Short mmCIF file of C-alpha atoms in Angstrom, two decimals:
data_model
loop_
_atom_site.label_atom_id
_atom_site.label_comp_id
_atom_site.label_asym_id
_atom_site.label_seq_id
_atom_site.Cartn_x
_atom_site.Cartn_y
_atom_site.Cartn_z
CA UNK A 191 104.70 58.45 91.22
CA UNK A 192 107.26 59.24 93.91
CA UNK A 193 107.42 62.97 94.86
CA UNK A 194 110.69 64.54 94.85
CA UNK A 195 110.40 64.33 98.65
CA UNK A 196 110.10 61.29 99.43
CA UNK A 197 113.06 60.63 97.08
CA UNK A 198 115.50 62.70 99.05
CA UNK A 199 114.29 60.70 102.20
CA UNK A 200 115.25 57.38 100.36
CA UNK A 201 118.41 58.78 99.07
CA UNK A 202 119.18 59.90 103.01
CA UNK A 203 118.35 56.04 103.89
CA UNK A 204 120.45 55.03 101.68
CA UNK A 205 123.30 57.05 102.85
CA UNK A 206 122.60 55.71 106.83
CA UNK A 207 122.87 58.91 108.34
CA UNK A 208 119.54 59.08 110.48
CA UNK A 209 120.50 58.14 114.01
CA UNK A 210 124.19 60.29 113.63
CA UNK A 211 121.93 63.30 113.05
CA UNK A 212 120.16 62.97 116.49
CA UNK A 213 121.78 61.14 119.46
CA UNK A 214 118.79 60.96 121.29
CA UNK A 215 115.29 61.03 120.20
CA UNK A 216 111.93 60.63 122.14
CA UNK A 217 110.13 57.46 121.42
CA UNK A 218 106.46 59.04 122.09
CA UNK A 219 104.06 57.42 119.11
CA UNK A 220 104.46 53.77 120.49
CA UNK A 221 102.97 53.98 124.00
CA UNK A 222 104.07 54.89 126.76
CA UNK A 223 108.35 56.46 126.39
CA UNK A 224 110.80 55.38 128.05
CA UNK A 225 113.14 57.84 129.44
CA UNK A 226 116.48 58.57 131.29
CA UNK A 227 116.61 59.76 135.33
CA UNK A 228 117.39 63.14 134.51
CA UNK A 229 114.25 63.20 131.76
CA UNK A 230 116.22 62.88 128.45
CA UNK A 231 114.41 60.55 126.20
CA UNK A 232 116.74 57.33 124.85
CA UNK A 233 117.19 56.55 121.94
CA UNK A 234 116.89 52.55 122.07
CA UNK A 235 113.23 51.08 122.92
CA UNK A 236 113.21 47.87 124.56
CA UNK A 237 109.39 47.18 123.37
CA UNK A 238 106.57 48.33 121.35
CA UNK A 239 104.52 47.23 124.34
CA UNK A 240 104.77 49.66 126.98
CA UNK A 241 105.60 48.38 130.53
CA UNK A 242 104.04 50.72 132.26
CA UNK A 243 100.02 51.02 131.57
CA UNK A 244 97.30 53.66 133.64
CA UNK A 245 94.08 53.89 133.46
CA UNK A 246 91.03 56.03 135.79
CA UNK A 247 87.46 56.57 136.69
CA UNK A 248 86.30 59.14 139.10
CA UNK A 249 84.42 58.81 141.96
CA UNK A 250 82.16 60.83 144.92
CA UNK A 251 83.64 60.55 148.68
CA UNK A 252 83.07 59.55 151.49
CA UNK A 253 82.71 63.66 151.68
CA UNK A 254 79.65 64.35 149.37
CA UNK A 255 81.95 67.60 148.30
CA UNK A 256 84.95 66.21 147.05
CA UNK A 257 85.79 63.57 144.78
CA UNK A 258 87.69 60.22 144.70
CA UNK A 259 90.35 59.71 141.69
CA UNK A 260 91.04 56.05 140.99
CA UNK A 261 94.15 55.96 138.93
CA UNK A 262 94.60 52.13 137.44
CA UNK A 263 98.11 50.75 136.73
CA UNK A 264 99.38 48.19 135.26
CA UNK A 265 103.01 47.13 135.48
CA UNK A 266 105.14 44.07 133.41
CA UNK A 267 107.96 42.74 134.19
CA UNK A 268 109.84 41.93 131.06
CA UNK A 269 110.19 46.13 131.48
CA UNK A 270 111.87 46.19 134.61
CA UNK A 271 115.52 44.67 135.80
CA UNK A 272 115.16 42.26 137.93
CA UNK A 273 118.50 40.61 140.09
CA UNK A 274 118.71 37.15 141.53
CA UNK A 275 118.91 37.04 145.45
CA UNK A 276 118.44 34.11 147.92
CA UNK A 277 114.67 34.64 147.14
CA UNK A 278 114.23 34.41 143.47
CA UNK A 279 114.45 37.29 141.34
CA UNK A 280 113.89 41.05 142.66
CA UNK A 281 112.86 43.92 141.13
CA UNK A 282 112.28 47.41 142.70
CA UNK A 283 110.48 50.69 141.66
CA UNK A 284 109.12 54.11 142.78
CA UNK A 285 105.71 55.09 142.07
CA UNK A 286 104.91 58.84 141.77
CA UNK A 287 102.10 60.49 141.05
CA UNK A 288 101.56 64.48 141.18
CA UNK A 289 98.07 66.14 140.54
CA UNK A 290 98.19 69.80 139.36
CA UNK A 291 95.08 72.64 139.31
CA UNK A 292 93.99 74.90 136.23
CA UNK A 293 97.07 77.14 137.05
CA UNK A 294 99.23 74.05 137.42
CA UNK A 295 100.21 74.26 140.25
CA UNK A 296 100.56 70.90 142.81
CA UNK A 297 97.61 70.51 144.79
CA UNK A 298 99.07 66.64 145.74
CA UNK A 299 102.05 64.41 145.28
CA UNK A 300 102.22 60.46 145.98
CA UNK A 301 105.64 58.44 146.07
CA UNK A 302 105.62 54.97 146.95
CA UNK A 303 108.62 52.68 146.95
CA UNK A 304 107.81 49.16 145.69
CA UNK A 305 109.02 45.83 144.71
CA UNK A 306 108.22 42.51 142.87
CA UNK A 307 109.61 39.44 143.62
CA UNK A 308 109.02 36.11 141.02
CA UNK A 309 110.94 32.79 141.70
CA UNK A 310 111.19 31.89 137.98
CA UNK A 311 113.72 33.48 135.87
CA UNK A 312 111.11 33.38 132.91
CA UNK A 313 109.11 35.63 134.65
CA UNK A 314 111.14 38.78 134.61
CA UNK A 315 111.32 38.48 130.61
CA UNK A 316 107.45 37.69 130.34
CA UNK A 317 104.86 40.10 128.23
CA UNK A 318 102.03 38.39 129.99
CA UNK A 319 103.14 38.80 133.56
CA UNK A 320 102.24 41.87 135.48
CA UNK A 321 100.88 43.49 138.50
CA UNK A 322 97.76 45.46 139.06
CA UNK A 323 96.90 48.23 141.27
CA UNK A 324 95.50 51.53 141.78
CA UNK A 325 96.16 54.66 144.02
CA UNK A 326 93.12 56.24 145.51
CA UNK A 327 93.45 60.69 145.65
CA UNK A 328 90.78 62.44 147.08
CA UNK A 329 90.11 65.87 145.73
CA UNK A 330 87.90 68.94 145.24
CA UNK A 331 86.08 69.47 141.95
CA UNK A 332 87.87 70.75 139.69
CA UNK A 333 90.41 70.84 136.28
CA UNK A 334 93.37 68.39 137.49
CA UNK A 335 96.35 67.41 135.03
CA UNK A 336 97.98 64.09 136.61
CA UNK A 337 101.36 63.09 136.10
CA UNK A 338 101.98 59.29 137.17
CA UNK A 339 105.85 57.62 136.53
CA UNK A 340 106.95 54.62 137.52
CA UNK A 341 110.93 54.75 138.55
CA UNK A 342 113.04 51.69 138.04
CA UNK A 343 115.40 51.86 140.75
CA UNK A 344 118.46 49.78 139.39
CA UNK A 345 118.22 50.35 135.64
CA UNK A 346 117.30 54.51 136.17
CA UNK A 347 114.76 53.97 133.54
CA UNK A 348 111.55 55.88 133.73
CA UNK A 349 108.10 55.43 132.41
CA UNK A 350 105.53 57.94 132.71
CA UNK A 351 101.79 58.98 131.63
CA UNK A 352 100.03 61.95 131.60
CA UNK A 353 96.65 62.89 131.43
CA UNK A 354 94.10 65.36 132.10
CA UNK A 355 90.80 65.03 134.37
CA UNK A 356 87.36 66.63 135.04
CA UNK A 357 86.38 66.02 138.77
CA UNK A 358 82.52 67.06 138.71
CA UNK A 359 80.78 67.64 142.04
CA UNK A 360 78.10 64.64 142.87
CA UNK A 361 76.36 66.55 145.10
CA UNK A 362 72.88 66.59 143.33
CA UNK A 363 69.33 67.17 144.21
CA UNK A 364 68.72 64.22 141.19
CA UNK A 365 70.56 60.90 141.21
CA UNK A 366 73.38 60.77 139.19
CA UNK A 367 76.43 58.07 138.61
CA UNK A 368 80.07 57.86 138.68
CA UNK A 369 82.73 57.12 136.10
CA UNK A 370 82.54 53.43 134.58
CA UNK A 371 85.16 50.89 135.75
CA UNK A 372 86.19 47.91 133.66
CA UNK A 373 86.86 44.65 136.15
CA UNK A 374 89.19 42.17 135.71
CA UNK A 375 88.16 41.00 139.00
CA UNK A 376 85.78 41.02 141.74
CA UNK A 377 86.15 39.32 145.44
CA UNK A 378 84.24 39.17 148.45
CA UNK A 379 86.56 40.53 151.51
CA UNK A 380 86.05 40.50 155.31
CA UNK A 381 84.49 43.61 156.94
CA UNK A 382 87.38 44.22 159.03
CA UNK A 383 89.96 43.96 155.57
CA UNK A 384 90.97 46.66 153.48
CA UNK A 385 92.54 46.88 149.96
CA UNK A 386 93.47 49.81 147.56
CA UNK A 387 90.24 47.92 145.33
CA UNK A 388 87.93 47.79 148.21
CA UNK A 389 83.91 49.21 147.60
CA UNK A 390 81.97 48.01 150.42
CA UNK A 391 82.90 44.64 150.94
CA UNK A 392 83.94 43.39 147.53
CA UNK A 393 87.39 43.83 146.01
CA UNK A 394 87.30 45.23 142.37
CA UNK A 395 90.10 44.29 140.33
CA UNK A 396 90.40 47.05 137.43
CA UNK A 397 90.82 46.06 134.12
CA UNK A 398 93.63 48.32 133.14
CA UNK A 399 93.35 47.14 129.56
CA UNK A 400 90.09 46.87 129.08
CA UNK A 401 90.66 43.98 126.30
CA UNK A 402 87.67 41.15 127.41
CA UNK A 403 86.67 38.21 125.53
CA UNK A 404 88.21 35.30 123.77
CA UNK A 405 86.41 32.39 124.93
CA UNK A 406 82.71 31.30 124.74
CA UNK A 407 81.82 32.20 128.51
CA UNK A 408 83.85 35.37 128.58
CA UNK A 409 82.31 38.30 130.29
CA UNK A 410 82.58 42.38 130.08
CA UNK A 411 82.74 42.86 134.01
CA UNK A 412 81.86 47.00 134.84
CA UNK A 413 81.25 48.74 138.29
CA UNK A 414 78.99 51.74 138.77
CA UNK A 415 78.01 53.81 141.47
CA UNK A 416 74.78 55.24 141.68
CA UNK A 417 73.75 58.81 143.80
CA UNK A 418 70.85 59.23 145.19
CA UNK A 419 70.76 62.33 145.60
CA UNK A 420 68.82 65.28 147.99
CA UNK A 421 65.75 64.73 146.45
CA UNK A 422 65.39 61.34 147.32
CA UNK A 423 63.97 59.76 144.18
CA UNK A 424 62.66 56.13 144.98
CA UNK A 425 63.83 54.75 141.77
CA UNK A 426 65.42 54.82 138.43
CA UNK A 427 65.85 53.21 135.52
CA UNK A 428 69.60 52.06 134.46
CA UNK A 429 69.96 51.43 130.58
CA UNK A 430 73.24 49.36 129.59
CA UNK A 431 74.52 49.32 126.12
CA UNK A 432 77.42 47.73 124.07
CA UNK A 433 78.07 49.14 120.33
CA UNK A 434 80.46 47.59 117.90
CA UNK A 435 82.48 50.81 116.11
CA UNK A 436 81.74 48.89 112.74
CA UNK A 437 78.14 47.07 113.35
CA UNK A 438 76.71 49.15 115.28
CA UNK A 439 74.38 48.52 118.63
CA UNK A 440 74.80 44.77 119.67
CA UNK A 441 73.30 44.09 123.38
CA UNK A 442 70.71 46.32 125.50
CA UNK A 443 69.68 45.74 128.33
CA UNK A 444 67.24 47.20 131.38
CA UNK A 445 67.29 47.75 135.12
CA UNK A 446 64.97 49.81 137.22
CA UNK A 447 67.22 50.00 140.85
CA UNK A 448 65.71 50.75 143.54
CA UNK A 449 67.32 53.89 145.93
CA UNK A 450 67.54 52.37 149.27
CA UNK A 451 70.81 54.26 149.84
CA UNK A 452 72.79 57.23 149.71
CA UNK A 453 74.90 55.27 147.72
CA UNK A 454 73.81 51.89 145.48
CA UNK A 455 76.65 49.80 144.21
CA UNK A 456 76.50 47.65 140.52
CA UNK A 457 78.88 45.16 139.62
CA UNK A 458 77.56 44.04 136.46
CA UNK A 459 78.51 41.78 133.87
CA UNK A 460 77.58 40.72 130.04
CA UNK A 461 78.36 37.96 128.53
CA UNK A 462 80.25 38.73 124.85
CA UNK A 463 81.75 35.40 124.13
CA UNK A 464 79.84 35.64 120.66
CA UNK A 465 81.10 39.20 120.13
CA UNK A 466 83.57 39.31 117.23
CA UNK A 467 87.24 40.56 118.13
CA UNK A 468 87.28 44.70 117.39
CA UNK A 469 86.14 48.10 119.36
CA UNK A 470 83.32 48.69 120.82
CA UNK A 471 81.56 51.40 123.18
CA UNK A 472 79.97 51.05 126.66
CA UNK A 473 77.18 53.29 127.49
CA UNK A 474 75.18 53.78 130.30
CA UNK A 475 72.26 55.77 131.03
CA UNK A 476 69.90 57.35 133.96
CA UNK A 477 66.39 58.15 133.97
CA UNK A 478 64.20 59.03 136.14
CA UNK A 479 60.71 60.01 136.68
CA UNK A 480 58.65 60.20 133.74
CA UNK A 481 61.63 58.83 131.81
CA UNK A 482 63.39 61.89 132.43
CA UNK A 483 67.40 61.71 131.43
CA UNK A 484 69.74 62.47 134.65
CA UNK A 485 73.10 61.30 133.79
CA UNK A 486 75.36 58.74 131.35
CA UNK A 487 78.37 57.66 130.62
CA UNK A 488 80.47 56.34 127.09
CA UNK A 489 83.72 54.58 127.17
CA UNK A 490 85.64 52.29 125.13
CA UNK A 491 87.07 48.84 125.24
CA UNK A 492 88.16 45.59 123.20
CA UNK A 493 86.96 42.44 122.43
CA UNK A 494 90.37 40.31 121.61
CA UNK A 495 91.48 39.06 118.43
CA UNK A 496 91.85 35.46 119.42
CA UNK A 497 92.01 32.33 116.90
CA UNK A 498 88.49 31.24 117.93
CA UNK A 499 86.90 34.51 117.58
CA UNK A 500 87.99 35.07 114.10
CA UNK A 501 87.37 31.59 113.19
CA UNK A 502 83.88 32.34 113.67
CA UNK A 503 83.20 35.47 112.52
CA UNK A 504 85.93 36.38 110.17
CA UNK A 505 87.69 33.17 108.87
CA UNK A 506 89.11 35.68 106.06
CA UNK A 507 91.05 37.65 108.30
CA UNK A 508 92.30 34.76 110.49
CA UNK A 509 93.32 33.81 106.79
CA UNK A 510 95.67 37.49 106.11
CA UNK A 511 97.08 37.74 109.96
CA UNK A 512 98.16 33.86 109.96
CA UNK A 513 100.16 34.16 106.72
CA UNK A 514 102.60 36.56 107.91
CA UNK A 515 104.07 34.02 109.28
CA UNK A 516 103.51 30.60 107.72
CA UNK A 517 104.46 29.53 103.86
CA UNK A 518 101.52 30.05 101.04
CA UNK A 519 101.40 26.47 100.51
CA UNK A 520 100.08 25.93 103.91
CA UNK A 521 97.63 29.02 104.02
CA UNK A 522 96.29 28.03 100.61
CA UNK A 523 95.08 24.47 101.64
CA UNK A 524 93.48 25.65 104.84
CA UNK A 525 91.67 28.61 102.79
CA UNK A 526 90.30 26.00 101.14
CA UNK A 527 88.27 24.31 104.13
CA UNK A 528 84.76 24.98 104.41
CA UNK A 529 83.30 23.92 108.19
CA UNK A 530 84.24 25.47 111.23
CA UNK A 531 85.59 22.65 112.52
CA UNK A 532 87.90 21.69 109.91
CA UNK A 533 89.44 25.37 109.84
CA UNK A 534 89.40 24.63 113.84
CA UNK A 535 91.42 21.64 113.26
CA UNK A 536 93.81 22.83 110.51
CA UNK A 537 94.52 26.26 112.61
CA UNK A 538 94.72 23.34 116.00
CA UNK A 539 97.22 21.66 113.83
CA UNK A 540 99.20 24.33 112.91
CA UNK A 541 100.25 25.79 115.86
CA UNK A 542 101.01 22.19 117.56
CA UNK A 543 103.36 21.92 115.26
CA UNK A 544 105.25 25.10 116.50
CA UNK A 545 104.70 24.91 119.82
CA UNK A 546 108.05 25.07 121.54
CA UNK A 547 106.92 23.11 125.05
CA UNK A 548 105.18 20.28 123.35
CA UNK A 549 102.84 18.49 126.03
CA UNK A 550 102.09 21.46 127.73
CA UNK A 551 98.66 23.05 128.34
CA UNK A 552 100.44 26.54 127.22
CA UNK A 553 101.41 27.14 122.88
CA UNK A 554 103.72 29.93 124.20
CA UNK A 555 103.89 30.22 120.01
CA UNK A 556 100.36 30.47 119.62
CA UNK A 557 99.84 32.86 122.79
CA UNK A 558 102.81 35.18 121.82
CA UNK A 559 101.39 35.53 118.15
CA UNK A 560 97.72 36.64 119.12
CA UNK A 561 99.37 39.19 121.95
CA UNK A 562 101.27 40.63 118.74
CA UNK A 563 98.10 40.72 116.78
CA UNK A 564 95.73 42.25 119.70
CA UNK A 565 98.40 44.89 120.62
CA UNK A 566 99.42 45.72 116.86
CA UNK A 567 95.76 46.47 116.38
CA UNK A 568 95.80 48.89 119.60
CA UNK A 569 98.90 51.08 118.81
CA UNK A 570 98.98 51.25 114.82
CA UNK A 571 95.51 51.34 113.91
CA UNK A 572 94.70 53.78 111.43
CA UNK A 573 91.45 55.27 110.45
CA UNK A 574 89.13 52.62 110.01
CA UNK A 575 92.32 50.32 109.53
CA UNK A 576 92.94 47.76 112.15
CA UNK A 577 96.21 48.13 113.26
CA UNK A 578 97.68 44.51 112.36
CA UNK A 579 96.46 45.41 108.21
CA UNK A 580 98.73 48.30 108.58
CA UNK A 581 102.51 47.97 107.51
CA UNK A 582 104.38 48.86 111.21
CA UNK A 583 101.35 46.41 112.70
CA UNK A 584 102.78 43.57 110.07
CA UNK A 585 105.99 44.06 110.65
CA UNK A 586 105.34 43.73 114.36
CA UNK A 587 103.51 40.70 114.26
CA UNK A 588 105.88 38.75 112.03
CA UNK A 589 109.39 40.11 114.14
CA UNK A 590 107.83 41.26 117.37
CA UNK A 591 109.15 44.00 119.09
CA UNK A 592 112.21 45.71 117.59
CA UNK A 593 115.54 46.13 119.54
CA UNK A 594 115.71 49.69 118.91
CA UNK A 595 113.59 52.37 117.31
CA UNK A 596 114.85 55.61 115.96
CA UNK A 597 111.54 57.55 116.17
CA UNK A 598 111.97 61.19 114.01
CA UNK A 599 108.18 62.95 114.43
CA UNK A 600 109.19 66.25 113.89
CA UNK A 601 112.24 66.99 111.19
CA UNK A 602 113.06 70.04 108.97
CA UNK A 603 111.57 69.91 105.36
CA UNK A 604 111.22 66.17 106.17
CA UNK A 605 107.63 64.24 107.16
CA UNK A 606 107.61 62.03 110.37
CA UNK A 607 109.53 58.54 109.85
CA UNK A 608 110.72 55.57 112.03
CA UNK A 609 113.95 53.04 111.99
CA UNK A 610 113.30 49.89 113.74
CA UNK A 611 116.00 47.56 114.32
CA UNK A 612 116.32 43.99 114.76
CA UNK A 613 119.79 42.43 115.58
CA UNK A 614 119.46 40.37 118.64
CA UNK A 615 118.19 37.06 116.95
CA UNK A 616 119.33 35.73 113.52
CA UNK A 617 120.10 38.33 110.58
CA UNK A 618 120.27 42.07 111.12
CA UNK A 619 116.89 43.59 109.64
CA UNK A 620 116.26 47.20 109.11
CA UNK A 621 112.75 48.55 108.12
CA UNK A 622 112.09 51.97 107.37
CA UNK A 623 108.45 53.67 107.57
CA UNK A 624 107.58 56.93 106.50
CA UNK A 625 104.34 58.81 107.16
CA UNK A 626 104.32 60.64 103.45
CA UNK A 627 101.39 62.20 103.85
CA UNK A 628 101.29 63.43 107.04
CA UNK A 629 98.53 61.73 108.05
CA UNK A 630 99.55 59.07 110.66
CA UNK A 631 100.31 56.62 108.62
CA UNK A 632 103.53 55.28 108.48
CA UNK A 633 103.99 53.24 105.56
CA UNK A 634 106.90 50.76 104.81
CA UNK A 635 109.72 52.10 102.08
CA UNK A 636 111.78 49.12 100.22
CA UNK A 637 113.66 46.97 101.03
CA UNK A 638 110.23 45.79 102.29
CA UNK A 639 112.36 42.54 103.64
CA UNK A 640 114.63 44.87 105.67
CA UNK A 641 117.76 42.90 104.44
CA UNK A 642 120.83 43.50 103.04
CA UNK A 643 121.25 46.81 104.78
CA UNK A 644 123.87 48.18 107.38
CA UNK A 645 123.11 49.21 110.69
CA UNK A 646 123.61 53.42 110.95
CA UNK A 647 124.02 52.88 114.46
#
């Protein structure tokens, strides 16, 4: 039964009113906003996918009392504007980064002026391209809120984070560790070179992501650092574990390290090209003498949803995510196979036939869908929902990212709801989504096709 409520929000849908009530709304549930140079929020959103992603792990200085802050970024371009010059194609931002105390007040401030240059016009529209780095703060222990944007300097668009930060003091009598990195990359440098990535003599690449797997040899790549401390302990015993969110503990593994240093380094990997695509947990543990607990550490990551992972561990689901976009004739006959590799082949099959560079090594098709799918279940996951079962996540995945989204958390007498648009390519589509219960989930209102309506815009 519909509630009186939710049939005055119809009725108001019906009526196209929604974006003349607001001219400019915050778009703050899908990622990281976008706003104006003078901080108003806009009311068009280029992309679902944020351009602008950050990430951190904290660790001790070269100082035993203060503390380093890694702060990860990850930048792509299809979020900045990019001109042509006698070079290729230029793009140009401002990095800034301010770190306030427990009485927030600025304790340091970073601006950097930047630029990326790509010689293929396809590049500056590409999801998949981007650029990694990391700024490097040194600080006392303490509370910290950070505030990191990223400035476009020709369109005046801004993209920000925000996030808050426990800097612990590693001076200890008993070893302890630092924060867990996730590694997209790890490189042996010169002594005499140095990088924003550089421990020691090896360049670590974060993973900004942290979304691994996806192929039979993939590997979860992690950096540690381990503190001896004053006491001098000889050795300890490092315990690694991964957890799946739904199955539970999946890999454990072992290390006694020996202390030789003030400071020991790991750069360790595990291989989870048989994981299934989902969540999972990281731990990592220190003990010491007599199996006495000194330190650990939790955090999260992803294993990808790829077509060969769920191929072999959840054919069913491969099943529901491929038939938002391809007819029911087609997804009934390849429910119907019962090997691996005849699903293999039929899924194989499938895509050739869409791909839009035939004879290529890349299905742009095939990549672009299982990006959809990996960051639908990221942003619109619900509960114990994956995001690409819920209705924004299949709407995503079947029209990709909208080319405006009227995002209304907060209204009087009225529960959260979302517009998205689509007008760009082929016939206008408008879906509406509703959170009815007030519970985070936005769920679809009719016309579930999003056609035959007028744009209130």
């Amino acid at each position: 039964m519909i509630t009186s409520r939710l049939k005055r929000i119809r009725s108001m849908f019906s009526r196209q009113v929604w974006s003349h009530i607001l001219a400019v709304l915050a778009v703050t549930s899908l990622g990281v906003p976008a706003v104006s140079a003078d901080g108003r929020a806009e009311n068009s959103l280029h992309s679902v996918q944020p351009t602008f992603v950050v990430d951190h792990a904290v660790f001790n200085a070269d100082d035993t009392n203060r503390c380093r802050l890694e702060i990860y970024y990850q930048i792509f371009n299809f979020g900045l504007q990019f001109v042509k010059d006698s070079g290729g194609y230029l793009a140009e931002y401002t990095l800034t980064a301010k770190v306030m105390d427990d009485d927030d007040d600025q304790v340091k401030a970073i601006e950097q002026e930047k630029s990326i240059r790509t010689q293929e016009y396809a590049s500056t529209l590409s999801r998949f391209d981007y650029r990694t780095s990391q700024l490097n703060i040194v600080l006392e222990p303490g509370n910290y809120r950070v505030q990191i944007t990223l400035g476009d300097r020709r369109s005046n668009t801004v993209f920000g984070d925000d996030f808050k930060v426990k800097l612990r003091r590693f001076a200890s009598d008993l070893p302890i560790t630092s924060d867990i990195e996730f590694v997209q990359a790890a490189n042996s440098i010169d002594s005499g070179a140095s990088t924003v990535f550089r421990k020691a003599n090896v360049d670590v690449v974060p993973s900004v992501s942290r979304i691994f797997g996806g192929t039979d040899s993939s590997k979860l790549l992690f950096y540690v650092e381990i503190y001896r401390g004053r006491d001098s302990v000889p050795q300890v015993v490092m315990e690694t574990i991964v957890r799946s969110l739904s199955k539970g503990m999946l890999y454990r593994d072992t290390l006694y390290v020996t202390l030789d240093g003030p400071v020991v380094r790991q750069l360790r990997d595990i291989a989870v090209g048989s994981f299934a695509p989902g969540d999972y947990q990281l731990e990592t543990s220190l003990r010491g003498r007599r199996n006495k607990p000194l330190d650990e550490h939790t955090e999260a990551f992803t294993i990808a949803w790829t077509q060969e992972g769920l191929l072999k561990h959840d054919f069913k689901a491969a099943i529901e995510q491929l038939s938002y976009i391809a007819p029911n004739s087609e997804v009934s006959k390849i429910k119907k196979l019962e090997t691996l590799e005849e699903r293999i082949d039929a899924f194989n099959d499938f895509w050739v036939a869409r791909d839009p560079t035939a004879g290529t090594p890349e299905n742009e098709a095939k990549r672009e869908f299982y990006r959809r799918v990996n960051y639908a279940n990221r942003v619109f996951r619900y509960l114990r929902k994956d995001g690409w079962r819920t209705d924004r996540g299949r709407i995503y995945i079947t029209y990709g990212d909208p080319d405006q989204i009227d995002d209304f958390p907060m209204s009087p007498n009225l529960p959260p709801y979302q517009i998205w648009h689509y007008y760009k390519e082929g016939r206008y589509k408008r879906f509406a989504f509703v959170d009815e219960n007030d519970d985070g989930e936005y769920r679809l209102q009719y016309p579930y096709d999003g056609l035959n309506q007028r744009p209130d815009f």
